[in-house]
Short mmCIF file of C-alpha atoms and ligand atoms in Angstrom, two decimals:
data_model
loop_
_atom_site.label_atom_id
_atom_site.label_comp_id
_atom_site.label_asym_id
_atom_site.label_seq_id
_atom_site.Cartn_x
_atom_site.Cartn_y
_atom_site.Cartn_z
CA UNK E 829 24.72 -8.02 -1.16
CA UNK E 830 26.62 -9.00 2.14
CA UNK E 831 25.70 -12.38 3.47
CA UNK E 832 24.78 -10.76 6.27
CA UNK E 833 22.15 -8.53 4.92
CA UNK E 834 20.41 -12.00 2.94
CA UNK E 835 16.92 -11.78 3.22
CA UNK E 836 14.47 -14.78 3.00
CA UNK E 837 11.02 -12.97 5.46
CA UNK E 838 10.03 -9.39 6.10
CA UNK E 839 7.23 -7.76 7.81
CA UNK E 840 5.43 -4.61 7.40
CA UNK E 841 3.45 -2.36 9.22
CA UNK E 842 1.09 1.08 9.13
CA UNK E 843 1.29 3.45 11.96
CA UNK E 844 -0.72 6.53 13.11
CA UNK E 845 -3.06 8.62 11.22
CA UNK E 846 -3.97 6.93 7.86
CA UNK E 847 -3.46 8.74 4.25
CA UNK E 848 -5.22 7.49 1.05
CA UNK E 849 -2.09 5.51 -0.66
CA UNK E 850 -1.40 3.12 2.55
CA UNK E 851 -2.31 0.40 0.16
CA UNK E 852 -0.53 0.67 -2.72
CA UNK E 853 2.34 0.94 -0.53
CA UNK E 854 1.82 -2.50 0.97
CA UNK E 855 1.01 -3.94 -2.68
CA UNK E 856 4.27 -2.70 -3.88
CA UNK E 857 6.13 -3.97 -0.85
CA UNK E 858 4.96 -7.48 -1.36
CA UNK E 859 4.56 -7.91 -5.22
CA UNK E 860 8.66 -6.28 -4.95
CA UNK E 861 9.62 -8.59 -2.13
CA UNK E 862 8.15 -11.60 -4.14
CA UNK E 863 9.81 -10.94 -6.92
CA UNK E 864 13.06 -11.80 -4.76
CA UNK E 865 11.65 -14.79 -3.55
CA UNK E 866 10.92 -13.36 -0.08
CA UNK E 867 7.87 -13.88 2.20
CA UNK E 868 6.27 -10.79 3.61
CA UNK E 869 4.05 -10.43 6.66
CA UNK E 870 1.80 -8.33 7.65
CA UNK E 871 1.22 -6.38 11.36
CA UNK E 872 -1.79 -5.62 12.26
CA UNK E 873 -2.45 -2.17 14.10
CA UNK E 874 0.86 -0.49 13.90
CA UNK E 875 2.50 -2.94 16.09
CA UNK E 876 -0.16 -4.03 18.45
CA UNK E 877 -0.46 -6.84 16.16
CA UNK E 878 3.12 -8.28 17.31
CA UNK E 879 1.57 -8.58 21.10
CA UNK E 880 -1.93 -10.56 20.32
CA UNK E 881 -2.80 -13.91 18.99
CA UNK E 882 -3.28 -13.71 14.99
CA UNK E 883 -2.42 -10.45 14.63
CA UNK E 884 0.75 -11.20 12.23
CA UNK E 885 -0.54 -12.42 8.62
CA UNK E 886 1.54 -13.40 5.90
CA UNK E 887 0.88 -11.30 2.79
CA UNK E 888 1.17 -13.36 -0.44
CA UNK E 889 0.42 -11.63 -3.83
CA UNK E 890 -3.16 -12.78 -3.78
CA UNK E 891 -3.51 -10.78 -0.46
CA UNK E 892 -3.00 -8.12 -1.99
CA UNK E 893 -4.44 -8.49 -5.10
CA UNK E 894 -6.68 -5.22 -5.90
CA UNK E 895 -6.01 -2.36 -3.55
CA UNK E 896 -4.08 0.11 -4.96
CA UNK E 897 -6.83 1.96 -5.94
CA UNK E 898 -8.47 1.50 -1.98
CA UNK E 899 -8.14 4.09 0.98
CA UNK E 900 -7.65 3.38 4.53
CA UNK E 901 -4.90 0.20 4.98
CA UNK E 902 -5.42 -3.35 5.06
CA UNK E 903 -3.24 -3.67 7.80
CA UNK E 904 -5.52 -0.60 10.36
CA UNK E 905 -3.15 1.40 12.24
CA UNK E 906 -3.36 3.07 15.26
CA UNK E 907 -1.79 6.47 16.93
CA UNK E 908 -2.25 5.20 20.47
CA UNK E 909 0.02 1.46 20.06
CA UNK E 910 3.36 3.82 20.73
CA UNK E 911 5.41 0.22 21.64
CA UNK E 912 7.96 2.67 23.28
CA UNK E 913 5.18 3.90 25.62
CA UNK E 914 2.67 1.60 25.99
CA UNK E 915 -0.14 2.09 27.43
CA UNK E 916 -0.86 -0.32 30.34
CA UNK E 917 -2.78 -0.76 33.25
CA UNK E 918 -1.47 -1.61 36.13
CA UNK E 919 -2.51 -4.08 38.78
CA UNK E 920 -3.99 -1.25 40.81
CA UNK E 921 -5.98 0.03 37.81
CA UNK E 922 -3.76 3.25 37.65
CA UNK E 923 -2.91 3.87 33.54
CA UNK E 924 0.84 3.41 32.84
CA UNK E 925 3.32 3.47 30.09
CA UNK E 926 5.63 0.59 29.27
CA UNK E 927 8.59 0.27 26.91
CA UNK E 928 8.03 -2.65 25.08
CA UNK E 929 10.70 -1.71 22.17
CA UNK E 930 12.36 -4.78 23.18
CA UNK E 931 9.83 -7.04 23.33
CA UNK E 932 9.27 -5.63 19.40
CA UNK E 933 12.67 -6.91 18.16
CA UNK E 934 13.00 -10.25 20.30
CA UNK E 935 9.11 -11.20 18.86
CA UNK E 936 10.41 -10.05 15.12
CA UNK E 937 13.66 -12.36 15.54
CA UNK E 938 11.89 -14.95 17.03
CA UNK E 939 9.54 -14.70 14.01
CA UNK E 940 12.25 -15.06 12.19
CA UNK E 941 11.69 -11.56 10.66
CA UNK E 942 15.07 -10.23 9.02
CA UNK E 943 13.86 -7.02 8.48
CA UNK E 944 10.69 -4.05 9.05
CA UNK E 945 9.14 -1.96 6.51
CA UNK E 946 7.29 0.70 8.41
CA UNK E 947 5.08 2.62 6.84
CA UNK E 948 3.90 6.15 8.91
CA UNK E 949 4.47 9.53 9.83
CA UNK E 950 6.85 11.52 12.08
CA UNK E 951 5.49 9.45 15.40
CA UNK E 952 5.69 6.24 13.74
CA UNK E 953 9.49 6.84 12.06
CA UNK E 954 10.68 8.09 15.34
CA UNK E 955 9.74 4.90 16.78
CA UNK E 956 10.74 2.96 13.81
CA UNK E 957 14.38 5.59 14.19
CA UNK E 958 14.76 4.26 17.72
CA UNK E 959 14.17 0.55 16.97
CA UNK E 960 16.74 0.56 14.40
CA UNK E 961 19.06 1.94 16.98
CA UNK E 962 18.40 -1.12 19.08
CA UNK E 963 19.55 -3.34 16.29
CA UNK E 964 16.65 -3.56 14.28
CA UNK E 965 17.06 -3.91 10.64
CA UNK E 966 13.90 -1.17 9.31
CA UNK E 967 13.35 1.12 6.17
CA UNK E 968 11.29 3.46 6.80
CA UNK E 969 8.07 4.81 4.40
CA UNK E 970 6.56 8.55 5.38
CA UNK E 971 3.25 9.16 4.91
CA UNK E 972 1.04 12.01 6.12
CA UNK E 973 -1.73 13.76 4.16
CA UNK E 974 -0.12 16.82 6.19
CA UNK E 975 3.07 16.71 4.11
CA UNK E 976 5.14 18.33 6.49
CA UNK E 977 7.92 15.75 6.26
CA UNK E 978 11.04 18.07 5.74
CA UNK E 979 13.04 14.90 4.04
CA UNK E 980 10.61 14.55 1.16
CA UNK E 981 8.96 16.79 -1.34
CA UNK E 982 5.97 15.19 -1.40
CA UNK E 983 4.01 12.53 0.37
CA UNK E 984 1.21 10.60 -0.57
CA UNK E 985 -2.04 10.85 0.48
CA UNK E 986 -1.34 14.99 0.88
CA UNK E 987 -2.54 15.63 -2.84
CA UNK E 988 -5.60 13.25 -2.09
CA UNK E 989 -6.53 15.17 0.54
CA UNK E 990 -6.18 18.64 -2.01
CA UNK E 991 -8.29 17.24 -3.95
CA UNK E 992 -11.06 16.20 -1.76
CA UNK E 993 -10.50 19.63 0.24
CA UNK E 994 -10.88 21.78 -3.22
CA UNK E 995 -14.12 20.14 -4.41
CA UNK E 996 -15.61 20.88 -0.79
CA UNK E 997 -14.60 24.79 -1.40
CA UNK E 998 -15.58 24.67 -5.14
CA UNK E 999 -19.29 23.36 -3.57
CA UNK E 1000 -19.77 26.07 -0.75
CA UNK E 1001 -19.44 28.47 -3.98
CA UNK E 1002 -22.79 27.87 -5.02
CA UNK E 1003 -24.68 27.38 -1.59
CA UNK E 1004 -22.52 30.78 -0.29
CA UNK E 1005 -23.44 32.61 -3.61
CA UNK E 1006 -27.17 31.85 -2.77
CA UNK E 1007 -27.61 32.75 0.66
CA UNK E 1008 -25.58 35.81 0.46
CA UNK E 1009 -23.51 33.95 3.11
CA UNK E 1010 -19.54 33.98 4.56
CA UNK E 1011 -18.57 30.51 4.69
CA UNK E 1012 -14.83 29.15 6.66
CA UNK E 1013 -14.26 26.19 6.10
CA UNK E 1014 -11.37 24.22 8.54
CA UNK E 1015 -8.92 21.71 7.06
CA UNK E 1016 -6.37 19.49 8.35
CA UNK E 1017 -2.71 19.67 8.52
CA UNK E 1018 -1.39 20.12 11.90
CA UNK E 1019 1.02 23.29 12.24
CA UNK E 1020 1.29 23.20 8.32
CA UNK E 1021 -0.73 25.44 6.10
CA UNK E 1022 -0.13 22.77 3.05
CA UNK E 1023 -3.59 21.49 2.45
CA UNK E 1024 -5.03 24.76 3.16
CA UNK E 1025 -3.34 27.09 0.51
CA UNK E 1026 -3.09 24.27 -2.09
CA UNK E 1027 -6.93 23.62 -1.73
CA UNK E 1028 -7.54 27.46 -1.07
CA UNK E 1029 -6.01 28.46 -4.08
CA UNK E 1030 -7.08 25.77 -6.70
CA UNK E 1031 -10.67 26.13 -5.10
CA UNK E 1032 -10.52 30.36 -5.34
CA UNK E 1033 -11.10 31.19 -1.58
CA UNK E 1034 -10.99 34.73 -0.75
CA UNK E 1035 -9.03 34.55 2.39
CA UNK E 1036 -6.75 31.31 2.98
CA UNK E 1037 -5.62 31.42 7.03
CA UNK E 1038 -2.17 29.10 7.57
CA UNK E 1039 0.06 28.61 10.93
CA UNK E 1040 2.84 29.83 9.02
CA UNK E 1041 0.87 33.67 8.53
CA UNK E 1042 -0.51 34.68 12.08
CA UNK E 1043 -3.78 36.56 11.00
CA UNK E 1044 -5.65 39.70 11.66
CA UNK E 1045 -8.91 39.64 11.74
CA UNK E 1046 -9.20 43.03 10.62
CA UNK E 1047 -7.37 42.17 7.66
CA UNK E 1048 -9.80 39.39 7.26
CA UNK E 1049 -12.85 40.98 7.50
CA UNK E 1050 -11.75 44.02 5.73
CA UNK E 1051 -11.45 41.83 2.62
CA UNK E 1052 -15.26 40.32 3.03
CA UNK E 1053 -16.07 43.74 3.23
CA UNK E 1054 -14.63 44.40 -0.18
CA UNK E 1055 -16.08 41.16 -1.49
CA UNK E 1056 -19.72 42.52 -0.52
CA UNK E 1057 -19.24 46.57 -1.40
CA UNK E 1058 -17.80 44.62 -4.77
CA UNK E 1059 -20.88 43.38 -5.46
CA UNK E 1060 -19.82 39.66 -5.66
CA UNK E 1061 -21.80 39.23 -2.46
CA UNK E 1062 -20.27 36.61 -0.90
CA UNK E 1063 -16.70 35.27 0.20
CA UNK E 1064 -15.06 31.58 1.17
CA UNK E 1065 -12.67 32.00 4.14
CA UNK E 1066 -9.76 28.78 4.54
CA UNK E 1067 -8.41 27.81 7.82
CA UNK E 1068 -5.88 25.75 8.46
CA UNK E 1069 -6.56 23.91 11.59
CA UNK E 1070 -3.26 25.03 12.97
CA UNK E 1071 -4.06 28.99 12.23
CA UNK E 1072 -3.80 31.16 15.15
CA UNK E 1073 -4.43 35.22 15.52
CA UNK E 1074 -1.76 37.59 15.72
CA UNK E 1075 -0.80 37.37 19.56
CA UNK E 1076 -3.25 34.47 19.73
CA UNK E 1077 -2.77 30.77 20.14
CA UNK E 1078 -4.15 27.96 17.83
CA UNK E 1079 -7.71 26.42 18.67
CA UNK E 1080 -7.55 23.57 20.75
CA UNK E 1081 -10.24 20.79 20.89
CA UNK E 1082 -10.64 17.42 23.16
CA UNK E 1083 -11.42 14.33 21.54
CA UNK E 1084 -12.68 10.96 22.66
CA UNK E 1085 -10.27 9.14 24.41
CA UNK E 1086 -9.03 12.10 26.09
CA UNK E 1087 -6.96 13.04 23.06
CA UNK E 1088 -6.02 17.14 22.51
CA UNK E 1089 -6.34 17.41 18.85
CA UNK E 1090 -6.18 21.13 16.74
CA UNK E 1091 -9.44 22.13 16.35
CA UNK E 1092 -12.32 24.59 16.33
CA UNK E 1093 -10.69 27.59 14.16
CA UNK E 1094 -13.32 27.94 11.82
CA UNK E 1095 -15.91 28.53 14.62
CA UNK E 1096 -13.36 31.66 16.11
CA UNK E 1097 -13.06 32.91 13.18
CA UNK E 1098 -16.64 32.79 12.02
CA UNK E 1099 -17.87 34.10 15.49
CA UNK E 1100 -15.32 36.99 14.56
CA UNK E 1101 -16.19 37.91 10.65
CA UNK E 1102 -19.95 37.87 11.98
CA UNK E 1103 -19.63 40.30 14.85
CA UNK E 1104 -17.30 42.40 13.38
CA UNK E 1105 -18.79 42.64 9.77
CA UNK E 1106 -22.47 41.41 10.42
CA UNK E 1107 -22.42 39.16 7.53
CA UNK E 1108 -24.31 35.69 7.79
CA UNK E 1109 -21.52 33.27 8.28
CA UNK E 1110 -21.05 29.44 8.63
CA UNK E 1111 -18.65 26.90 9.23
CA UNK E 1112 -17.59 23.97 7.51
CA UNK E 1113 -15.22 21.38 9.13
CA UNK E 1114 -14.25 18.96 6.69
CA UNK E 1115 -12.48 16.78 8.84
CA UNK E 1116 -11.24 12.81 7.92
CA UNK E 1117 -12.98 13.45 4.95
CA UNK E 1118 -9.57 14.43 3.56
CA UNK E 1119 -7.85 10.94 4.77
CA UNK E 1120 -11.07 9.28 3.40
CA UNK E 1121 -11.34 7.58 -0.33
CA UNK E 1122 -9.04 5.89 -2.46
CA UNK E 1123 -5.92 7.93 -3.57
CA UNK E 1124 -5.97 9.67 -6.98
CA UNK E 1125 -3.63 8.72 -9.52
CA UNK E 1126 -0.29 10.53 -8.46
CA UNK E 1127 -0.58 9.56 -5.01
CA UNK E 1128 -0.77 5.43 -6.29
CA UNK E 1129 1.55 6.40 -8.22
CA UNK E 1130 4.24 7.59 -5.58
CA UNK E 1131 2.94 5.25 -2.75
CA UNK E 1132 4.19 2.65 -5.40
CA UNK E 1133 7.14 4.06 -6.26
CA UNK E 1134 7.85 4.41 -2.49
CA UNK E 1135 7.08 0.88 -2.01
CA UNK E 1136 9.44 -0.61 -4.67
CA UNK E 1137 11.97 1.47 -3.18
CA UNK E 1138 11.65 0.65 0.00
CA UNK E 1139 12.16 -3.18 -0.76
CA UNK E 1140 15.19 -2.21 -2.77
CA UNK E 1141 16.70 -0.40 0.01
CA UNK E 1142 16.25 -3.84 2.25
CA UNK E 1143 17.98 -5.40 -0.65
CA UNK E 1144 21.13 -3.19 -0.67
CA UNK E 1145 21.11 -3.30 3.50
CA UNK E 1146 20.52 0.21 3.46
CA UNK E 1147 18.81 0.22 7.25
CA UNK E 1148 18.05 2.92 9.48
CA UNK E 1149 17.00 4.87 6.20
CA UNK E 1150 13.36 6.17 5.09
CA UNK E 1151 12.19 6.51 1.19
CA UNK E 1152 11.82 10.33 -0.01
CA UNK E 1153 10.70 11.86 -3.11
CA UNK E 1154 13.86 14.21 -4.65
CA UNK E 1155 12.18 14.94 -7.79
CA UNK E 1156 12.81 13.53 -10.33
CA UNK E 1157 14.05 10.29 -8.45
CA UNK E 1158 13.39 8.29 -4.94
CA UNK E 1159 15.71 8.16 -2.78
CA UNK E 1160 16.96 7.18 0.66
CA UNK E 1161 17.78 9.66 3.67
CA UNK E 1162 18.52 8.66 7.13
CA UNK E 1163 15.46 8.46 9.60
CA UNK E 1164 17.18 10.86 11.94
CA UNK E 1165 17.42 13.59 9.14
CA UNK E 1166 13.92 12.52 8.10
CA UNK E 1167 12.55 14.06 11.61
CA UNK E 1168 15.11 16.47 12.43
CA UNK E 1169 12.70 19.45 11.33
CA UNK E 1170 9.14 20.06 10.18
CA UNK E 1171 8.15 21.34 6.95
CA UNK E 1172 6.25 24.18 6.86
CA UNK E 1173 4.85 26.64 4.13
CA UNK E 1174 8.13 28.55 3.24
CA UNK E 1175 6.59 32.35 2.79
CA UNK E 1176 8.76 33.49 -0.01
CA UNK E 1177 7.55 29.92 -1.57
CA UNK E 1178 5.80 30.20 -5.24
CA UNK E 1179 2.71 29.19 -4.02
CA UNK E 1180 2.35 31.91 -1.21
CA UNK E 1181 3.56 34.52 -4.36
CA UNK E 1182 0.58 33.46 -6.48
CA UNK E 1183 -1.78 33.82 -3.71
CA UNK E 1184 -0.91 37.43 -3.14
CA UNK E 1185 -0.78 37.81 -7.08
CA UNK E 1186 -4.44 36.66 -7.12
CA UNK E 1187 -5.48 39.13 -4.66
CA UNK E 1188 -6.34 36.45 -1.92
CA UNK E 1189 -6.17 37.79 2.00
CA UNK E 1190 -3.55 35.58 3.81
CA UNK E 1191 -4.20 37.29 6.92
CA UNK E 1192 -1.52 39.21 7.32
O1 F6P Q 2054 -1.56 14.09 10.66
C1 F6P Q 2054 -2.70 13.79 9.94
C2 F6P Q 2054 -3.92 14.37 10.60
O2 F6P Q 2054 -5.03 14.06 9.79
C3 F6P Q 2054 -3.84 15.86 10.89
O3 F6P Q 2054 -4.04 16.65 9.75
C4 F6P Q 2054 -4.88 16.00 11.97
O4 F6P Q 2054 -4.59 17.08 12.81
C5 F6P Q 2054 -4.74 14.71 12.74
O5 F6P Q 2054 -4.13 13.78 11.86
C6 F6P Q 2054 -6.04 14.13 13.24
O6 F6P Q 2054 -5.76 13.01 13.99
P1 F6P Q 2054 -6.87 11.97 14.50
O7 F6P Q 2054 -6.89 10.84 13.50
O8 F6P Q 2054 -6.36 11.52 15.82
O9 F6P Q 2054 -8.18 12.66 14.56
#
């Protein structure tokens, strides 16, 4: 190791949405960066924490001490602290945005910070992409329970979320069965059908709906048709959040806050399979449910494997660069290749093959 790149103090952080694994990420940063005889400290809130009063916290080994296994992040995190575009408001009450990027790397030096771990998804490693270009030493960590992250094969949190998704569908089997009933039920992912036809086809839907497939809804209800004339008598129906109708756009809903978020597919579709087919239908929209929970064991697994590496890659200087799963090994890739595309469901992929095999309606 260069002099240069010696290390004695580095921080960490957790940005935007959070993804069961967050945790064992930070417990593997600072039981690595121990090891080495470094300090690490903690940022509160993305990095909000860098521009209040206590929000900076070293993180010793006890600190950490028992949370692999724990969802959510010790740290909280935020998808509103954007420290490029902060929001402000200014002294005539009007909202603004101010670049505090700056501000980020003077506060870190004067800290005494030699380098940021930063832990997050495409928002957060764009931001931590352009701090490094203004001469801050960071390694980047993706997360996203969407795993849409082009750069890695997996991330953690996404298989969490499978899980938790496919034990919802393998439930509304039963209560569906009973009731003679159509039941969609809307998962997350953003403009990637990943959760949905991992979840759809370990949990047996009948029709799985993803962004990648535009659908028809005749195709769609043509197949709950079957289901019924079949005699099986009912039929599960997975949408992606991000699925849209052929010629259609995706559903769009308004949070609180003001935020435009994906949203309300399940309740289009339903409203379709129930005029068009006159089967009893309902919706289910499972929501942060699938961020919620502790991570099962793979996802510890590679959110500590992710961890270690990421302290290693401080070690060897390697800055500007994220962590990424190249199976069978970690790895590092620059940020910039990290975001330069999305990941989507590839439809000549395996998975997509074996859905088709199975007989289940992907729209199309
Ligand atoms: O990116 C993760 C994710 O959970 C998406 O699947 C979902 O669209 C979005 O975040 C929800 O964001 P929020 O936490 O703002 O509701």
């Amino acid at each position: 190791m260069s002099p240069e790149n010696q290390i004695r103090r580095i921080a960490v952080n957790t940005g935007g949405g959070d993804a069961p694994g967050l945790n064992a990420v930070i417990r593997a940063v600072v039981l690595s960066a121990d090891q080495r005889g470094w300090e690490v400290y903690g940022i509160e809130e993305s990095y909000d924490g860098l521009f209040r009063e206590g929000g900076v916290r070293r993180l010793d080994r006890a600190a950490v001490r028992g949370i692999t296994h724990l969802g959510g992040t010790i740290l909280g995190t935020t998808n509103r602290g954007d420290p490029l575009q902060y929001p402000v408001t200014a002294p005539d009450g009007t909202a603004t945005k101010l670049d505090r990027g700056d501000e980020v790397i003077r506060i870190l030096r004067e800290r005494e910070i030699d380098a940021l771990i930063a832990i997050g998804g495409d928002g957060s490693l764009a931001i931590a992409a352009e701090l490094h270009d203004r001469g801050l030493r960071v390694v980047g960590v993706p997360k996203t329970i969407d795993n849409d992250l082009a750069a890695t094969n997996l991330t953690f949190g996404f298989l969490t979320a499978v899980e938790t998704a496919t034990d919802a569908i393998d439930k509304l089997h039963s209560t569906a069965a009973a009731h003679r009933r159509v039941m969609v039920v809307e998962l997350m992912g953003r403009n990637a059908g990943w959760i949905a036809l991992f979840a759809g086809v370990a949990g047996t839907a009948d029709v799985i709906l993803v962004p990648e497939i535009p659908y028809d809804i005749e195709s769609v209800c043509a197949k709950i048709e079957h289901r019924y004339t079949s005699g099986r008598g009912f039929a599960i129906v997975v949408a992606a959040e991000g699925a849209y109708p052929k010629g259609g756009d995706a559903s769009y809903e308004t949070k609180g806050g003001g935020q435009v978020r994906l949203g309300g597919v399940a309740d289009s579709v339903a409203a379709e399979i129930e005029a068009r087919t006159g089967r009893e239908t309902r919706t289910l929209v499972l929501g942060h449910l699938q961020r919620g929970g502790g991570p099962i064991a793979y996802d510890r697994l590679l959110a500590l494997r992710f961890g270690a590496a990421a302290v290693k890659l401080v070690a060897e200087g390697c800055f500007g660069c994220m962590v990424a799963l190249d199976p069978p090994v970690v790895r590092a890739v620059p940020l910039k290749d990290a975001l330069a595309e999305r990941k989507t469901v590839p439809l000549d992929s395996d998975i997509v093959q074996t859905a088709r095999s199975l007989g289940v309606c992907l729209g199309d």
